[in-house]
Coordinates of C-alpha atoms and ligand atoms in Angstrom, one line a residue:
X1003 CA -18.2 13.6 -1.0
X1004 CA -15.4 15.2 0.9
X1005 CA -14.4 12.3 3.2
X1006 CA -12.4 13.7 6.1
X1007 CA -12.9 17.2 4.7
X1008 CA -16.7 17.1 5.2
X1009 CA -16.6 20.5 6.9
X1010 CA -15.2 22.2 3.8
X1011 CA -18.6 22.7 2.3
X1012 CA -17.7 24.6 -0.9
X1013 CA -16.0 22.7 -3.8
X1014 CA -12.7 24.1 -4.9
X1015 CA -13.5 26.3 -7.9
X1016 CA -11.7 26.1 -11.2
X1017 CA -9.1 28.7 -12.0
X1018 CA -7.0 28.7 -8.9
X1019 CA -3.4 28.3 -10.1
X1020 CA -1.0 28.0 -7.2
X1021 CA -1.0 26.3 -3.8
X1022 CA -1.0 29.7 -2.2
X1023 CA -4.1 30.8 -4.1
X1024 CA -5.8 27.6 -3.1
X1025 CA -4.7 28.0 0.5
X1026 CA -6.2 31.5 0.6
X1027 CA -9.5 30.1 -0.8
X1028 CA -9.7 27.3 1.7
X1029 CA -8.8 29.5 4.7
X1030 CA -11.3 32.2 3.7
X1031 CA -14.1 29.6 3.5
X1032 CA -13.1 27.7 6.6
X1033 CA -12.6 30.7 8.8
X1034 CA -14.3 33.7 7.3
X1035 CA -13.7 35.6 10.5
X1036 CA -10.1 34.9 11.1
X1037 CA -7.3 36.9 9.5
X1038 CA -4.7 34.5 8.2
X1039 CA -1.6 35.9 6.6
X1040 CA 0.5 33.8 4.2
X1041 CA 4.2 34.4 4.1
X1042 CA 6.0 32.5 1.4
X1043 CA 9.6 31.6 2.0
X1044 CA 10.8 29.4 -0.8
X1045 CA 13.7 27.9 1.2
X1046 CA 11.1 26.2 3.4
X1047 CA 9.9 24.0 0.5
X1048 CA 7.0 21.8 1.7
X1049 CA 7.6 22.8 5.3
X1050 CA 5.5 25.4 7.3
X1051 CA 5.2 27.2 10.5
X1052 CA 2.0 28.4 12.0
X1053 CA 2.2 31.4 14.4
X1054 CA -0.8 32.8 16.3
X1055 CA -0.4 36.6 16.3
X1056 CA -1.6 39.1 18.8
X1057 CA -5.1 40.2 18.1
X1058 CA -6.3 36.7 17.0
X1059 CA -4.9 36.7 13.5
X1060 CA -2.5 33.9 12.3
X1061 CA 0.5 33.7 10.1
X1062 CA 1.5 30.7 8.0
X1063 CA 5.0 30.8 6.8
X1064 CA 6.2 28.2 4.3
X1065 CA 7.6 27.4 0.9
X1066 CA 5.2 27.5 -2.1
X1067 CA 3.5 24.2 -1.2
X1068 CA 4.4 24.6 2.5
X1069 CA 1.8 27.4 2.9
X1070 CA -0.9 25.0 1.5
X1071 CA 0.1 22.2 3.9
X1072 CA 0.1 24.7 6.7
X1073 CA -3.3 25.9 5.7
X1074 CA -4.7 22.4 5.8
X1075 CA -3.0 21.7 9.1
X1076 CA -4.6 24.7 10.6
X1077 CA -8.0 24.0 9.2
X1078 CA -8.0 20.3 10.3
X1079 CA -6.6 21.1 13.7
X1080 CA -9.3 23.6 14.3
X1081 CA -12.0 21.2 13.0
X1082 CA -10.7 18.8 15.6
X1083 CA -11.0 21.4 18.3
X1084 CA -7.3 22.0 18.7
X1085 CA -6.2 25.6 18.7
X1086 CA -3.6 28.2 18.9
X1087 CA -0.2 26.9 19.8
X1088 CA 2.6 27.6 17.3
X1089 CA 3.6 24.6 15.2
X1090 CA 6.3 23.9 12.8
X1091 CA 6.5 20.9 10.5
X1092 CA 8.2 19.5 7.5
X1093 CA 7.8 16.2 5.8
X1094 CA 10.2 13.4 6.4
X1095 CA 10.1 12.1 2.9
X1096 CA 10.3 14.2 -0.3
X1097 CA 8.3 11.7 -2.3
X1098 CA 5.0 10.6 -0.7
X1099 CA 3.5 8.5 -3.4
X1100 CA 0.2 7.0 -4.4
X1101 CA 0.6 4.4 -7.1
X1102 CA -2.6 3.8 -9.1
X1103 CA -3.0 0.6 -11.0
X1104 CA -5.4 2.2 -13.4
X1105 CA -5.7 0.9 -17.0
X1106 CA -6.6 3.0 -20.0
X1107 CA -9.9 1.1 -20.5
X1108 CA -11.0 2.4 -17.1
X1109 CA -10.6 -0.8 -15.1
X1110 CA -8.3 -0.8 -12.1
X1111 CA -6.1 -3.8 -11.3
X1112 CA -6.9 -4.8 -7.7
X1113 CA -9.4 -1.9 -7.5
X1114 CA -12.3 -2.2 -5.2
X1115 CA -13.8 1.3 -5.4
X1116 CA -15.2 1.5 -8.9
X1117 CA -13.5 2.5 -12.1
X1118 CA -10.6 4.8 -12.9
X1119 CA -10.8 8.5 -12.1
X1120 CA -8.4 9.2 -14.9
X1121 CA -9.1 6.9 -17.8
X1122 CA -12.0 5.8 -19.9
X1123 CA -12.3 4.0 -23.3
X1124 CA -8.6 3.9 -23.9
X1125 CA -8.0 7.6 -23.2
X1126 CA -7.3 10.0 -20.4
X1127 CA -10.6 11.4 -19.4
X1128 CA -11.7 12.9 -16.1
X1129 CA -14.2 15.0 -14.3
X1130 CA -12.5 18.2 -13.3
X1131 CA -14.6 18.6 -10.2
X1132 CA -13.6 15.2 -8.9
X1133 CA -10.0 15.8 -9.8
X1134 CA -10.1 19.0 -7.7
X1135 CA -11.7 17.1 -4.9
X1136 CA -9.1 14.4 -5.1
X1137 CA -6.3 17.0 -5.2
X1138 CA -7.7 18.5 -2.1
X1139 CA -7.9 15.1 -0.3
X1140 CA -4.3 14.3 -1.3
X1141 CA -2.9 17.7 -0.3
X1142 CA -4.8 17.7 3.0
X1143 CA -3.2 14.3 3.8
X1144 CA 0.2 15.6 2.8
X1145 CA 0.6 13.4 -0.3
X1146 CA 2.5 14.8 -3.2
X1147 CA 3.1 12.3 -6.0
X1148 CA 0.4 10.5 -8.0
X1149 CA 1.4 7.7 -10.4
X1150 CA -1.8 7.5 -12.5
X1151 CA -1.3 4.3 -14.5
X1152 CA -0.8 0.6 -13.8
X1153 CA 2.7 -0.7 -13.4
X1154 CA 1.6 -3.4 -15.8
X1155 CA 1.7 -1.1 -18.8
X1156 CA -0.8 -2.7 -21.2
X1157 CA -1.4 -1.0 -24.6
X1158 CA -2.5 1.8 -25.1
X1159 CA -1.0 3.1 -21.9
X1160 CA 2.3 3.7 -23.8
X1161 CA 0.5 6.5 -25.6
X1162 CA 0.8 8.6 -22.5
X1163 CA 4.3 9.3 -23.7
X1164 CA 3.2 9.7 -27.3
X1165 CA -0.1 11.0 -28.6
X1166 CA -1.7 11.4 -25.2
X1167 CA 1.0 13.6 -23.8
X1168 CA -1.0 16.8 -24.2
X1169 CA -3.8 15.2 -22.2
X1170 CA -1.4 14.1 -19.6
X1171 CA 0.0 17.6 -19.4
X1172 CA -3.5 19.0 -18.8
X1173 CA -4.1 16.5 -16.0
X1174 CA -0.7 17.5 -14.5
X1175 CA -1.9 21.1 -14.6
X1176 CA -5.1 20.2 -12.9
X1177 CA -3.2 18.8 -9.9
X1178 CA -0.6 21.5 -9.7
X1179 CA -2.3 23.9 -7.3
X1180 CA -2.6 20.9 -4.9
X1181 CA 1.2 20.4 -4.8
X1182 CA 0.6 17.0 -6.4
X1183 CA 3.0 16.0 -9.2
X1184 CA 2.3 13.2 -11.6
X1185 CA 4.4 10.1 -12.3
X1186 CA 4.0 7.7 -15.1
X1187 CA 4.5 3.9 -15.2
X1188 CA 6.5 3.1 -18.3
X1189 CA 7.0 0.1 -20.5
X1190 CA 10.6 -0.9 -20.6
X1191 CA 10.3 -2.1 -24.2
X1192 CA 8.6 1.0 -25.4
X1193 CA 11.5 2.0 -27.8
X1194 CA 10.5 -1.0 -29.9
X1195 CA 7.2 0.7 -30.8
X1196 CA 9.3 3.2 -32.7
X1197 CA 11.0 0.5 -34.8
X1198 CA 14.1 0.0 -32.7
X1199 CA 14.7 -3.7 -32.8
X1200 CA 15.7 -4.0 -29.1
X1201 CA 15.1 -2.5 -25.7
X1202 CA 18.6 -3.4 -24.5
X1203 CA 19.5 -0.7 -22.0
X1204 CA 23.1 -0.6 -23.2
X1205 CA 22.2 -0.2 -26.9
X1206 CA 23.0 3.4 -28.0
X1207 CA 19.8 3.7 -30.1
X1208 CA 17.7 2.7 -27.1
X1209 CA 19.5 5.2 -24.8
X1210 CA 19.0 7.9 -27.4
X1211 CA 15.3 7.1 -27.7
X1212 CA 14.7 7.4 -24.0
X1213 CA 16.7 10.7 -23.9
X1214 CA 14.6 12.1 -26.7
X1215 CA 11.4 10.9 -25.1
X1216 CA 12.3 12.4 -21.7
X1217 CA 13.1 15.7 -23.5
X1218 CA 9.7 15.7 -25.1
X1219 CA 7.8 14.7 -22.0
X1220 CA 9.5 17.1 -19.6
X1221 CA 9.0 19.9 -22.2
X1222 CA 5.3 19.4 -21.8
X1223 CA 5.3 18.6 -18.1
X1224 CA 8.3 20.3 -16.4
X1225 CA 7.4 19.1 -12.9
X1226 CA 6.7 15.5 -13.8
X1227 CA 8.0 13.5 -10.8
X1228 CA 9.4 10.7 -12.9
X1229 CA 8.9 7.2 -14.2
X1230 CA 7.8 4.1 -12.3
X1231 CA 9.0 0.8 -13.6
X1232 CA 8.0 -2.8 -13.2
X1233 CA 10.6 -4.8 -15.2
X1234 CA 11.2 -8.5 -15.5
X1235 CA 8.3 -9.2 -13.2
X1236 CA 5.2 -11.2 -13.9
X1237 CA 5.8 -11.1 -17.7
X1238 CA 6.8 -7.5 -18.0
X1239 CA 9.8 -6.7 -20.3
X1240 CA 13.1 -5.8 -18.7
X1241 CA 16.8 -5.9 -18.9
X1242 CA 17.1 -9.6 -18.2
X1243 CA 16.1 -10.3 -21.8
X1244 CA 19.3 -8.8 -22.9
X1245 CA 21.6 -10.3 -20.3
X1246 CA 21.7 -7.0 -18.4
X1247 CA 20.9 -6.4 -14.7
X1248 CA 18.5 -4.0 -13.1
X1249 CA 21.1 -1.4 -12.4
X1250 CA 21.8 -1.3 -16.2
X1251 CA 18.1 -0.8 -16.8
X1252 CA 17.4 1.7 -14.1
X1253 CA 20.5 3.8 -14.7
X1254 CA 19.8 4.1 -18.4
X1255 CA 16.4 5.6 -17.7
X1256 CA 17.9 7.7 -14.9
X1257 CA 20.4 9.2 -17.3
X1258 CA 17.6 10.2 -19.6
X1259 CA 15.5 11.9 -17.0
X1260 CA 18.3 13.4 -14.9
X1261 CA 18.6 16.7 -16.9
X1262 CA 15.0 17.5 -15.9
X1263 CA 15.2 16.6 -12.2
X1264 CA 13.2 13.4 -12.9
X1265 CA 13.4 10.3 -10.7
X1266 CA 13.3 6.7 -11.7
X1267 CA 11.3 4.6 -9.2
X1268 CA 12.3 1.0 -9.9
X1269 CA 10.3 -1.8 -8.4
X1270 CA 11.9 -4.8 -6.8
X1271 CA 9.0 -7.2 -7.1
X1272 CA 11.0 -9.7 -9.1
X1273 CA 10.6 -13.4 -8.6
X1274 CA 10.1 -16.6 -10.6
X1275 CA 6.4 -16.7 -11.3
X1276 CA 6.7 -19.9 -13.2
X1277 CA 7.9 -22.1 -10.4
X1278 CA 7.3 -25.8 -10.5
X1279 CA 5.7 -26.7 -7.2
X1280 CA 7.8 -29.8 -7.1
X1281 CA 11.0 -27.6 -6.9
X1282 CA 12.0 -27.3 -3.2
X1283 CA 15.2 -25.4 -3.9
X1284 CA 13.5 -22.2 -4.9
X1285 CA 11.9 -20.2 -2.0
X1286 CA 10.1 -17.1 -3.4
X1287 CA 10.7 -14.8 -0.4
X1288 CA 14.4 -15.0 -1.2
X1289 CA 14.0 -13.6 -4.7
X1290 CA 14.1 -9.8 -4.2
X1291 CA 17.4 -10.1 -2.2
X1292 CA 18.9 -12.4 -4.8
X1293 CA 18.1 -10.0 -7.6
X1294 CA 19.1 -6.7 -6.0
X1295 CA 21.3 -7.0 -2.9
X1296 CA 24.5 -7.5 -4.9
X1297 CA 23.8 -4.3 -6.8
X1298 CA 23.9 -2.1 -3.7
X1299 CA 25.8 1.1 -4.6
X1300 CA 25.4 0.6 -8.3
X1301 CA 22.3 2.8 -8.8
X1302 CA 22.4 6.4 -10.1
X1303 CA 21.6 9.2 -7.7
X1304 CA 18.1 9.7 -9.1
X1305 CA 17.1 6.0 -8.9
X1306 CA 14.9 4.9 -6.0
X1307 CA 14.3 1.2 -5.5
X1308 CA 10.7 0.6 -4.5
X1309 CA 10.5 -2.5 -2.3
X1310 CA 7.3 -4.2 -1.1
X1311 CA 7.2 -4.2 2.6
X1312 CA 7.4 -7.9 2.9
X1313 CA 9.3 -10.5 0.9
X1314 CA 6.1 -12.1 -0.6
X1315 CA 3.3 -9.9 -1.7
X1316 CA 1.2 -7.8 0.7
X1317 CA 0.0 -10.7 2.8
X1318 CA -1.7 -10.0 6.1
X1319 CA 1.5 -10.8 8.0
X1320 CA 4.9 -10.8 6.6
X1321 CA 8.3 -9.9 8.1
X1322 CA 10.0 -6.7 6.8
X1323 CA 11.7 -7.3 3.5
X1324 CA 15.4 -7.9 4.1
X1325 CA 16.2 -5.6 1.2
X1326 CA 15.0 -2.7 3.2
X1327 CA 17.7 -3.5 5.8
X1328 CA 20.5 -4.5 3.6
X1329 CA 21.0 -1.9 0.8
X1330 CA 22.7 0.8 2.7
X1331 CA 24.2 2.5 -0.4
X1332 CA 21.0 2.7 -2.3
X1333 CA 18.0 5.0 -2.1
X1334 CA 14.9 2.9 -1.1
X1335 CA 11.2 3.4 -0.9
X1336 CA 9.0 1.1 1.0
X1337 CA 5.9 0.1 -0.9
X1338 CA 2.6 -0.4 1.0
X1339 CA -0.8 -1.4 -0.4
X1340 CA -3.9 0.5 0.5
X1341 CA -5.9 -1.5 -2.1
X1342 CA -7.1 -4.4 0.0
X1343 CA -6.1 -7.1 -2.4
X1344 CA -5.4 -9.8 0.2
X1345 CA -6.9 -7.9 3.1
X1346 CA -10.6 -8.0 2.4
X1347 CA -11.3 -6.1 -0.9
X1348 CA -12.6 -3.0 0.9
X1349 CA -15.5 -5.2 2.1
X1350 CA -13.9 -6.5 5.3
X1351 CA -12.6 -3.9 7.7
X1352 CA -8.9 -3.6 7.7
X1353 CA -7.2 -0.6 9.1
X1354 CA -3.5 -0.7 8.2
X1355 CA -1.7 1.7 10.4
X1356 CA -1.0 -0.7 13.2
X1357 CA 0.7 -3.0 10.7
X1358 CA 2.7 -0.1 9.2
X1359 CA 3.9 0.8 12.7
X1360 CA 5.1 -2.8 13.3
X1361 CA 7.2 -2.5 10.1
X1362 CA 8.7 0.7 11.3
X1363 CA 9.7 -0.9 14.5
X1364 CA 12.1 -3.1 12.6
X1365 CA 13.2 -0.4 10.1
X1366 CA 16.3 1.5 11.2
X1367 CA 16.0 5.3 11.1
X1368 CA 16.8 6.7 7.7
X1369 CA 17.0 3.4 5.9
X1370 CA 14.3 4.5 3.4
X1371 CA 13.9 7.9 1.8
X1372 CA 10.4 7.6 0.4
X1373 CA 7.1 5.9 1.0
X1374 CA 4.8 4.6 -1.8
X1375 CA 1.4 3.0 -1.5
X1376 CA -0.8 1.3 -4.0
X1377 CA -4.0 3.3 -4.3
X1378 CA -7.4 2.2 -2.9
X1379 CA -9.2 4.9 -4.9
X1380 CA -11.8 4.7 -7.6
X1381 CA -14.7 6.6 -9.0
X1382 CA -17.2 5.3 -6.4
X1383 CA -19.0 8.3 -4.8
X1384 CA -17.0 7.8 -1.6
X1385 CA -13.7 7.1 -3.5
X1386 CA -12.6 4.1 -1.4
X1387 CA -15.7 1.8 -1.8
X1388 CA -16.0 1.2 1.9
X1389 CA -16.3 4.6 3.6
X1390 CA -14.2 3.3 6.5
X1391 CA -11.4 2.4 4.1
X1392 CA -10.6 6.1 3.7
X1393 CA -8.9 5.9 7.1
X1394 CA -6.1 4.0 5.3
X1395 CA -5.5 6.8 2.7
X1396 CA -5.6 9.5 5.3
X1397 CA -3.4 7.8 7.9
X1398 CA -0.9 6.8 5.2
X1399 CA -0.5 10.4 4.4
X1400 CA 0.2 11.3 8.0
X1401 CA 2.7 8.5 8.3
X1402 CA 4.5 9.5 5.1
X1403 CA 4.8 13.0 6.4
X1404 CA 5.8 11.9 9.9
X1405 CA 6.7 8.3 10.5
X1406 CA 6.5 9.0 14.2
X1407 CA 2.7 9.4 13.8
X1408 CA 0.9 7.6 16.6
X1409 CA -1.6 5.1 15.1
X1410 CA -4.3 5.7 17.7
X1411 CA -4.1 9.5 17.4
X1412 CA -4.1 9.3 13.6
X1413 CA -7.2 7.0 13.5
X1414 CA -9.0 9.1 16.1
X1415 CA -8.3 12.3 14.2
X1416 CA -9.7 10.7 11.0
X1417 CA -12.8 9.6 12.9
X1418 CA -13.3 13.1 14.4
X1419 CA -12.9 14.8 11.0
X1420 CA -15.1 12.4 9.1
X1421 CA -18.0 11.8 11.5
X1422 CA -17.7 14.3 14.4
X1423 CA -19.2 11.7 16.8
X1424 CA -19.6 12.3 20.5
X1425 CA -16.4 11.3 22.5
X1426 CA -17.6 7.8 23.5
X1427 CA -18.7 6.9 20.0
X1428 CA -15.5 8.3 18.6
X1429 CA -13.6 6.1 21.0
X1430 CA -15.6 3.1 20.1
X1431 CA -15.0 3.6 16.4
X1432 CA -11.3 4.3 16.9
X1433 CA -10.8 1.1 18.8
X1434 CA -12.8 -0.9 16.5
X1435 CA -10.8 0.3 13.5
X1436 CA -7.5 -0.3 15.3
X1437 CA -8.5 -3.9 16.1
X1438 CA -9.8 -4.7 12.7
X1439 CA -6.5 -5.9 11.2
X1440 CA -5.8 -8.4 14.0
X1441 CA -9.4 -9.7 13.7
X1442 CA -9.0 -10.2 10.0
X1443 CA -5.7 -11.9 10.6
X1444 CA -7.3 -14.3 13.1
X1445 CA -10.0 -15.6 10.8
X1446 CA -7.8 -15.9 7.7
X1447 CA -4.5 -17.7 7.2
X1448 CA -2.9 -18.8 10.5
X1449 CA 0.3 -17.6 12.1
X1450 CA 2.0 -15.9 9.2
X1451 CA 1.5 -18.7 6.6
X1452 CA -0.4 -16.5 4.1
X1453 CA -1.8 -17.5 0.7
X1454 CA -4.7 -19.7 1.8
X1455 CA -6.9 -17.5 -0.4
X1456 CA -8.8 -18.0 -3.6
X1457 CA -6.4 -17.8 -6.5
X1458 CA -6.3 -14.8 -8.8
X1459 CA -9.3 -12.9 -7.2
X1460 CA -7.7 -13.1 -3.7
X1461 CA -10.9 -12.9 -1.7
X1462 CA -12.2 -15.7 0.5
X1463 CA -10.6 -19.0 1.7
X1464 CA -9.1 -21.7 -0.4
X1465 CA -6.4 -23.5 1.7
X1466 CA -4.9 -25.4 -1.2
X1467 CA -5.7 -23.0 -4.0
X1468 CA -2.1 -22.1 -4.6
X1469 CA -0.5 -25.3 -3.4
X1470 CA 0.2 -26.9 -6.8
X1471 CA 0.5 -23.7 -8.8
X1472 CA 3.3 -21.7 -10.3
X1473 CA 3.6 -18.8 -7.9
X1474 CA 6.0 -20.1 -5.3
X1475 CA 3.4 -19.8 -2.5
X1476 CA 3.2 -23.1 -0.7
X1477 CA 2.4 -24.2 2.9
X1478 CA 2.9 -27.9 2.4
X1479 CA 0.4 -28.9 5.1
X1480 CA 0.2 -32.7 5.5
X1481 CA -1.3 -34.8 8.3
X1482 CA 1.6 -34.1 10.7
X1483 CA 2.9 -30.6 10.0
X1484 CA 2.6 -27.3 8.2
X1485 CA 4.9 -24.6 7.0
X1486 CA 8.3 -24.2 5.4
X1487 CA 11.6 -24.0 7.3
X1488 CA 13.1 -20.8 6.2
X1489 CA 16.0 -20.8 8.7
X1490 CA 19.6 -21.6 7.7
X1491 CA 18.7 -25.3 8.2
X1492 CA 15.9 -24.9 5.7
X1493 CA 15.7 -22.6 2.6
X1494 CA 18.2 -20.2 4.1
X1495 CA 15.9 -17.1 3.8
X1496 CA 16.7 -16.1 7.3
X1497 CA 20.4 -15.6 6.4
X1498 CA 19.4 -12.5 4.4
X1499 CA 18.8 -10.6 7.6
X1500 CA 21.3 -9.0 10.0
X1501 CA 21.9 -11.3 12.9
X1502 CA 20.1 -9.1 15.5
X1503 CA 16.9 -9.6 13.5
X1504 CA 17.6 -13.2 12.4
X1505 CA 18.1 -14.4 16.0
X1506 CA 14.6 -13.3 17.0
X1507 CA 13.0 -15.7 14.5
X1508 CA 15.5 -18.6 14.3
X1509 CA 14.3 -20.8 17.2
X1510 CA 10.6 -21.8 17.0
X1511 CA 10.5 -21.7 20.8
X1512 CA 11.3 -18.0 20.9
X1513 CA 10.0 -16.9 17.5
X1514 CA 7.1 -14.4 17.9
X1515 CA 3.9 -16.5 17.5
X1516 CA 2.5 -14.5 14.6
X1517 CA 5.5 -15.2 12.5
X1518 CA 5.9 -18.9 13.5
X1519 CA 4.6 -20.5 10.3
X1520 CA 6.3 -18.0 8.1
X1521 CA 9.7 -19.2 9.4
X1522 CA 9.1 -22.7 10.5
X1523 CA 7.7 -26.1 9.6
X1524 CA 6.1 -27.4 12.8
X1525 CA 4.1 -30.4 13.8
X1526 CA 0.5 -29.8 14.9
X1527 CA 1.4 -30.9 18.4
X1528 CA 4.2 -28.4 18.7
X1529 CA 3.8 -26.7 22.1
X1530 CA 3.6 -22.9 21.9
X1531 CA 4.9 -20.6 24.6
X1532 CA 1.4 -20.1 25.9
X1533 CA 1.1 -23.9 26.5
X1534 CA -1.3 -24.5 23.6
X1535 CA -0.5 -26.9 20.8
X1536 CA -0.1 -25.4 17.3
X1537 CA -3.3 -26.9 16.1
X1538 CA -5.3 -25.7 19.1
X1539 CA -4.0 -22.2 18.5
X1540 CA -5.1 -22.4 14.8
X1541 CA -8.6 -23.5 15.9
X1542 CA -8.8 -20.9 18.7
X1543 CA -7.6 -18.0 16.5
X1544 CA -10.2 -18.8 13.9
X1545 CA -13.1 -19.1 16.3
X1546 CA -12.0 -16.0 18.0
X1547 CA -11.7 -14.1 14.7
X1548 CA -15.3 -15.0 13.9
X1549 CA -16.6 -14.1 17.3
X1550 CA -14.8 -10.8 17.2
X1551 CA -16.2 -10.0 13.8
X1552 CA -19.7 -10.6 15.2
X1553 CA -18.9 -8.3 18.1
X1554 CA -17.5 -5.7 15.7
X1555 CA -20.7 -5.9 13.6
X1556 CA -22.8 -5.2 16.7
X1557 CA -20.7 -2.3 17.8
X1558 CA -20.8 -0.8 14.3
X1559 CA -24.5 -1.0 14.1
X1560 CA -24.7 1.0 17.2
X1561 CA -22.9 4.0 15.8
X1562 CA -24.8 6.9 14.2
X1563 CA -23.2 6.9 10.7
X1564 CA -24.9 9.3 8.4
X1565 CA -26.4 8.1 5.1
X1566 CA -25.2 7.1 2.6
X1567 CA -22.3 5.7 4.6
X1568 CA -24.6 3.9 7.1
X1569 CA -26.1 1.8 4.3
X1570 CA -22.8 0.9 2.7
X1571 CA -21.3 0.0 6.0
X1572 CA -24.2 -2.2 6.9
X1573 CA -24.2 -4.0 3.6
X1574 CA -20.4 -4.6 3.7
X1575 CA -20.5 -5.8 7.3
X1576 CA -23.0 -8.5 6.3
X1577 CA -20.6 -9.6 3.6
X1578 CA -17.7 -9.6 6.0
X1579 CA -19.6 -11.7 8.5
X1580 CA -20.3 -14.2 5.7
X1581 CA -16.6 -14.1 4.7
X1582 CA -15.3 -14.5 8.3
X1583 CA -17.5 -17.6 8.8
X1584 CA -16.4 -19.2 5.5
X1585 CA -12.7 -18.6 6.5
X1586 CA -13.1 -19.9 10.0
X1587 CA -15.0 -23.0 9.1
X1588 CA -13.0 -23.9 5.9
X1589 CA -9.6 -23.4 7.6
X1590 CA -10.5 -25.3 10.7
X1591 CA -12.1 -28.1 8.7
X1592 CA -9.0 -28.2 6.4
X1593 CA -6.6 -28.7 9.4
X1594 CA -9.0 -31.0 11.3
X1595 CA -9.4 -33.3 8.3
X1596 CA -5.7 -33.5 7.8
X1597 CA -4.6 -33.8 11.4
X1598 CA -7.5 -35.7 12.8
X1599 CA -6.9 -33.8 16.1
X1600 CA -10.1 -32.6 17.7
X1601 CA -10.7 -29.2 19.1
X1602 CA -10.0 -29.4 22.9
X1603 CA -13.0 -27.2 23.5
X1604 CA -15.4 -29.3 21.4
X1605 CA -16.6 -26.6 19.1
X1606 CA -18.2 -27.5 15.8
X1607 CA -15.8 -28.3 13.0
X1608 CA -17.4 -29.7 9.9
X1609 CA -16.0 -33.0 8.6
Ligands
GCW36 O1 0.7 -9.8 -6.6 C1 0.6 -9.0 -7.6 C2 -0.8 -8.6 -7.9 C3 -0.8 -8.0 -9.3 C4 0.2 -6.8 -9.3 C5 1.5 -7.3 -8.8 C6 2.6 -6.1 -8.6 C7 0.2 -4.8 -10.6 O2 -1.7 -9.6 -7.8 O3 -2.1 -7.6 -9.6 O4 0.3 -6.2 -10.5 O5 1.4 -7.9 -7.5 O6 2.7 -5.6 -7.5 O7 3.2 -5.8 -9.6

């Protein structure tokens, strides 16, 4: 299963040791008749230049991994029917990360594509062929860092830095020819496994333990990219236990890994996950800012703060996290989620690049220096469960290489490479994929409110499922109104933004519709700019979302997908149709029962 590389028929053989050797192999198989010369220039790093030469041969100039990226660019361009002009390219971000949430027992937290490709029965364990195939997929999408284990580091994942280090080193070696470096999620309290009574980041014994450990780890894996850390979040250990802040914690690890060129990627997903629903003072979206903004400028040079793109947690619609705008003296990575946790479990279609582009529109140039995305991969034959979910992995790679990537071109390129349909069919598939996010948004939670989902599993509707729970995710719908006022007059969340952004959202009469209920508490009779009442808009969106899903199902059935994709797509589309109907009817019924306001258009709402 070669996904978008279907036209590279031959598997990558074992024994290729460098990106240049791999590039030669790929080029010789893709174009047996074309002379391609590789010119390595180490100063070019991951960048490359492709020059057509007189007589029909081609030269690729690049750094040691640059020549490989250049080779894939040439191969994929030609497969797309594009030829010949000289091109030069280099990635915008040095770290283009995929974060796997794989556990040693082989399960994947929020995984929807089978089991782990790296772990089984408590140990690292992999199929070398599939690792080479995955390496090829990642490299051809320009991705270069793979964190293989869950940020929730459950035992025995700690052994990756202990007894399992030789196996980790062998896995790192397997990925090396693809220019992919491994990263490991670490347990902040791990020194305590060695009998140290504390994990206090300022304790000398703890600091020494991490230094020794880093020394051992990098001696085995000299190009390990670094450590990824989830601390003081959802029950994970962290510096708060010892009265220290997150700069103390991150800098301590940073000092340990610095001699080896390692990076500490420190997540900012920190909030009170034991909130009393009666407490109206705490507003969860404010948490990341409150925990980190005051530390701006305090982090070591090799620390990157990894910030989820929105202030909640990967909902279908959230504003850009204010932390990504307000920490100008700190290195930041934006964290996206390819795994479709809240976005349809790789059953429902949900192409993400339109959403990522919206985030980029609010993100000032150069405010982040890295992108990370939670993996949607697993050991299913097609790697992403739903064959069309692979578009998210591929287009994420394009965006991480070049944030200026055009969503439509990126999706069309993926379609062309994957299926090679006739132009009209390719156009149909491209536009269907591009519309899928908005359709999903319409039939699920209304106008930015989020969280009307089944608790824990996060698939399917449950409008009050999180309402009286501990997670800080409330909509407070009553018979008159819904939403939370997050302006300065309410919880004050909006004050975390620079004024030029805040002013776009402050007034419900000018706030963009799709963010309305994220920022405001409004009565059902509130008149929206298009003249509809809020409640009518909720009904309309839900009915439209369902109708559009039906239309999408019809359009998909008309496309000539090859087997086995065709069967999987059909079967998942059936499930999506069921899901869309459940969402539409349950959400509409929920609001109708509460408000007692009928649908102006008299459609069926179940009472
Ligand atoms: O919302 C939560 C997810 C958890 C995940 C967490 C995180 C890895 O439901 O499964 O844990 O986000 O991002 O740390």
